Coordinates of C-alpha atoms in Angstrom, one line a residue:
M175 CA -23.4 -4.1 0.6
S176 CA -21.6 -2.0 -2.0
L177 CA -18.0 -0.7 -1.9
T178 CA -16.5 2.3 -3.6
I179 CA -12.8 1.9 -4.4
V180 CA -11.1 5.2 -5.3
R181 CA -7.9 4.9 -7.3
L182 CA -5.8 8.0 -7.0
Y183 CA -3.7 9.4 -9.8
H184 CA -2.6 6.1 -11.2
D185 CA -1.2 7.9 -14.3
L186 CA 1.2 9.6 -11.9
L187 CA 1.6 6.8 -9.3
G188 CA 1.4 3.8 -11.6
T189 CA 5.0 3.3 -12.5
Y190 CA 5.2 -0.2 -11.0
G191 CA 1.8 -1.6 -11.9
D192 CA 0.3 -0.8 -8.5
Q193 CA -3.0 0.2 -10.2
G194 CA -3.5 -3.6 -10.4
N195 CA -4.3 -3.6 -6.7
A196 CA -7.8 -2.2 -7.6
E197 CA -8.6 -5.0 -9.9
I198 CA -7.6 -7.6 -7.2
L199 CA -9.9 -5.9 -4.7
M200 CA -12.8 -5.8 -7.1
H201 CA -12.3 -9.4 -8.1
R202 CA -12.2 -10.6 -4.5
A203 CA -15.2 -8.4 -3.5
K204 CA -17.4 -9.6 -6.3
A205 CA -16.5 -13.2 -5.4
R206 CA -18.3 -12.5 -2.1
N207 CA -21.3 -11.0 -3.9
L208 CA -20.4 -7.6 -2.7
G209 CA -21.3 -4.7 -5.0
V210 CA -18.2 -2.7 -6.0
Q211 CA -17.5 0.3 -8.2
L212 CA -14.2 1.8 -9.1
V213 CA -13.7 5.6 -9.2
E214 CA -10.7 6.9 -11.1
V215 CA -9.3 10.2 -9.9
T216 CA -7.0 11.9 -12.4
P217 CA -5.0 15.0 -11.8
G218 CA -7.3 18.0 -11.4
M219 CA -10.3 16.0 -10.3
A220 CA -11.8 16.3 -6.8
V221 CA -11.1 13.4 -4.5
P222 CA -14.5 11.8 -3.4
R223 CA -14.9 12.1 0.3
S224 CA -17.3 9.1 0.7
G225 CA -15.2 6.3 -0.7
D226 CA -14.6 3.1 1.2
I227 CA -11.1 2.2 0.0
Y228 CA -8.5 4.6 -1.4
L229 CA -5.4 3.4 -3.3
L230 CA -2.1 5.2 -3.9
G231 CA 0.7 3.7 -5.9
G232 CA 4.4 4.2 -6.5
G233 CA 6.1 6.7 -8.8
E234 CA 9.2 8.8 -9.4
D235 CA 10.1 11.9 -7.4
G236 CA 8.5 14.4 -9.6
P237 CA 5.1 12.7 -9.9
Q238 CA 5.2 12.0 -6.2
S239 CA 5.6 15.7 -5.4
A240 CA 2.8 16.6 -7.8
A241 CA 0.5 14.1 -6.3
L242 CA 1.3 15.3 -2.7
A243 CA 0.6 18.9 -3.6
M244 CA -2.8 18.1 -5.2
L245 CA -3.8 15.9 -2.3
K246 CA -2.9 18.6 0.2
Q247 CA -4.9 21.2 -1.7
D248 CA -7.9 18.9 -2.2
G249 CA -8.2 17.5 1.3
G250 CA -10.5 14.7 0.3
L251 CA -8.3 11.8 1.2
Q252 CA -7.5 13.2 4.6
Y253 CA -11.2 13.8 5.3
A254 CA -12.1 10.2 4.3
A255 CA -9.3 8.7 6.3
A256 CA -10.3 10.7 9.4
G257 CA -13.8 9.3 9.0
G258 CA -12.5 5.7 9.0
A259 CA -12.0 4.9 5.3
T260 CA -9.5 2.3 4.3
V261 CA -6.2 3.4 2.7
L262 CA -3.7 1.3 0.9
A263 CA -0.5 3.3 0.0
I264 CA 2.4 1.7 -1.9
C265 CA 6.0 3.0 -2.0
A266 CA 5.7 6.7 -3.0
G267 CA 2.2 6.6 -1.7
F268 CA 3.4 5.2 1.6
Q269 CA 5.8 8.1 1.9
I270 CA 3.1 10.6 1.0
I271 CA 0.8 9.5 3.8
G272 CA 3.5 10.0 6.5
E273 CA 4.4 13.2 8.4
S274 CA 7.4 14.2 6.3
L275 CA 9.3 13.2 3.2
P276 CA 11.9 14.7 0.8
D277 CA 10.9 16.8 -2.1
T278 CA 12.6 16.6 -5.5
S279 CA 15.6 18.6 -4.1
G280 CA 15.9 16.4 -1.1
N281 CA 14.5 18.9 1.3
A282 CA 12.0 17.7 3.9
V283 CA 8.4 18.7 3.3
A284 CA 5.2 17.8 5.2
G285 CA 3.3 14.8 4.1
L286 CA -0.4 14.2 4.7
G287 CA 0.1 13.0 8.3
L288 CA -2.2 10.0 8.1
V289 CA 0.5 8.0 9.9
D290 CA 3.4 8.9 12.1
A291 CA 6.2 8.1 9.6
H292 CA 9.2 10.2 8.5
T293 CA 11.0 9.4 5.2
I294 CA 14.6 10.5 4.6
Y295 CA 17.2 10.0 1.9
D296 CA 20.8 9.1 3.0
A297 CA 23.9 7.7 1.3
S298 CA 22.5 4.1 1.5
P299 CA 22.3 2.3 -1.9
R300 CA 18.9 2.2 -3.5
S301 CA 16.8 -0.6 -2.1
V302 CA 16.0 -2.9 -5.1
G303 CA 15.0 -6.5 -5.1
E304 CA 12.6 -9.1 -3.7
L305 CA 11.1 -8.3 -0.2
V306 CA 9.8 -10.9 2.2
I307 CA 8.1 -10.0 5.5
Q308 CA 6.4 -11.7 8.4
P309 CA 3.2 -9.8 9.2
S310 CA 3.0 -8.7 12.8
R311 CA -0.8 -9.0 13.1
G312 CA -4.0 -10.2 11.5
G313 CA -2.9 -13.8 11.3
L314 CA -1.5 -13.3 7.8
P315 CA 1.0 -15.6 6.3
M316 CA 4.4 -14.5 4.9
L317 CA 4.1 -11.7 2.4
T318 CA 6.3 -11.0 -0.6
G319 CA 6.8 -8.2 -3.1
F320 CA 9.4 -6.3 -5.0
E321 CA 10.9 -3.1 -3.6
N322 CA 12.5 -0.3 -5.5
H323 CA 13.0 2.9 -3.4
Q324 CA 15.7 5.3 -2.3
G325 CA 13.9 6.6 0.8
L326 CA 14.1 5.1 4.3
T327 CA 11.0 5.4 6.5
R328 CA 11.1 5.6 10.3
L329 CA 7.8 4.8 12.1
G330 CA 6.8 6.6 15.3
E331 CA 7.0 4.6 18.5
D332 CA 3.3 3.9 18.5
M333 CA 3.0 3.0 14.8
P334 CA 2.8 -0.8 14.2
P335 CA 4.6 -2.0 11.0
L336 CA 2.9 -4.2 8.5
G337 CA 5.5 -6.8 9.4
L338 CA 9.1 -7.6 10.0
V339 CA 11.7 -8.0 7.2
L340 CA 12.9 -11.6 6.6
S341 CA 14.7 -10.7 3.3
G342 CA 15.2 -7.3 1.7
V343 CA 15.3 -3.8 3.2
G344 CA 11.7 -2.6 3.8
N345 CA 11.5 0.7 5.8
G346 CA 15.3 0.5 6.6
F347 CA 14.9 0.8 10.4
N348 CA 14.5 -1.9 13.1
K349 CA 13.8 -4.6 10.4
Q350 CA 10.3 -3.0 10.0
E351 CA 8.3 -3.0 6.8
G352 CA 5.4 -0.8 6.0
V353 CA 2.7 0.3 8.4
W354 CA -0.7 -1.0 9.5
H355 CA -2.4 1.6 11.7
G356 CA -6.2 1.2 12.0
N357 CA -7.6 1.0 8.5
I358 CA -4.4 2.5 6.9
F359 CA -1.9 0.2 5.2
G360 CA 1.4 1.3 3.8
T361 CA 4.1 -0.8 2.2
Y362 CA 7.1 -0.8 -0.1
M363 CA 5.9 -4.0 -1.8
H364 CA 5.1 -3.9 -5.5
G365 CA 4.0 -6.8 -7.5
P366 CA 1.2 -5.7 -7.4
A367 CA 1.2 -6.4 -3.7
L368 CA -2.4 -7.7 -3.6
A369 CA -1.9 -10.0 -6.6
R370 CA 1.1 -11.6 -4.8
N371 CA -0.7 -11.7 -1.4
P372 CA -4.4 -12.5 -1.6
E373 CA -4.6 -12.7 2.2
L374 CA -3.5 -9.1 2.4
A375 CA -6.1 -8.2 -0.2
D376 CA -8.8 -9.7 2.1
A377 CA -7.4 -7.9 5.1
V378 CA -7.8 -4.6 3.2
L379 CA -11.3 -5.6 2.2
Q380 CA -12.3 -6.6 5.7
C381 CA -11.4 -3.2 7.0
A382 CA -14.0 -1.7 4.7
A383 CA -16.6 -4.5 4.5
G384 CA -16.3 -6.4 7.7
P385 CA -16.0 -10.2 7.9
L386 CA -15.8 -11.9 4.5
R387 CA -17.2 -15.3 3.6
P388 CA -14.6 -17.9 2.4
F389 CA -13.4 -17.7 -1.2
N390 CA -11.4 -20.4 -2.9
D391 CA -9.1 -18.9 -5.6
P392 CA -6.6 -21.6 -6.6
L393 CA -4.7 -19.5 -9.1
A394 CA -4.1 -16.7 -6.7
D395 CA -3.2 -19.1 -3.9
A396 CA -0.7 -21.0 -6.2
F397 CA 1.0 -17.8 -7.3
A398 CA 1.4 -16.6 -3.7
K399 CA 2.7 -20.0 -2.6
E400 CA 5.2 -20.1 -5.5
R401 CA 6.7 -16.7 -4.6
R402 CA 7.0 -17.7 -0.9
Q403 CA 8.6 -21.0 -1.7
T404 CA 11.0 -19.6 -4.3
L405 CA 12.1 -16.7 -2.1
T406 CA 12.5 -18.7 1.2
G407 CA 12.9 -22.3 0.2
N408 CA 9.9 -23.2 2.4

């Protein structure tokens, strides 16, 4: 089996190193003898409609608005997601895939609508710091990351979060963090998220490739364990 990973606009949405998530997915796919290719989509390029995994990262308000406008006009990501492709969207990317979010002036605009989520800005302090969550499905262990965002994101009643916040802010409503709806993942965790959480990386891969054979990665496991222990004392 061969996987195509599509990294979208990382020169716009790569402020926090989220482009590293692609390298983690490629590493863990190759370790299972899966063929994998990375397709880089830069501003102005058409978004491939036949990819298996699509990645969006975090960025500032201006680049976020530019990325949203291009994705709306292109339609490729929406087409692929509707066909069952896997999507991992981080921070600004998470806001983009929702129903609505603020523009650079703070006015609500329509997002891509891949998940029922609405982002707002209010007078709350910016959410900055380490984030620890307990996943709500998938048998995943505690996840950690670093959040840095102004927006607060409310999920629709039928939208399952990625997990519940143990430390940090996350979405800012009901102790929820991120979203995991079908094959679509959204989260405020930087780090990159998949470098800090190899089990989450495998969950993303499984959505695209099906069951994975075991893979022993002592360095990744030790890094994840260190972050969990340092942040929780457990």
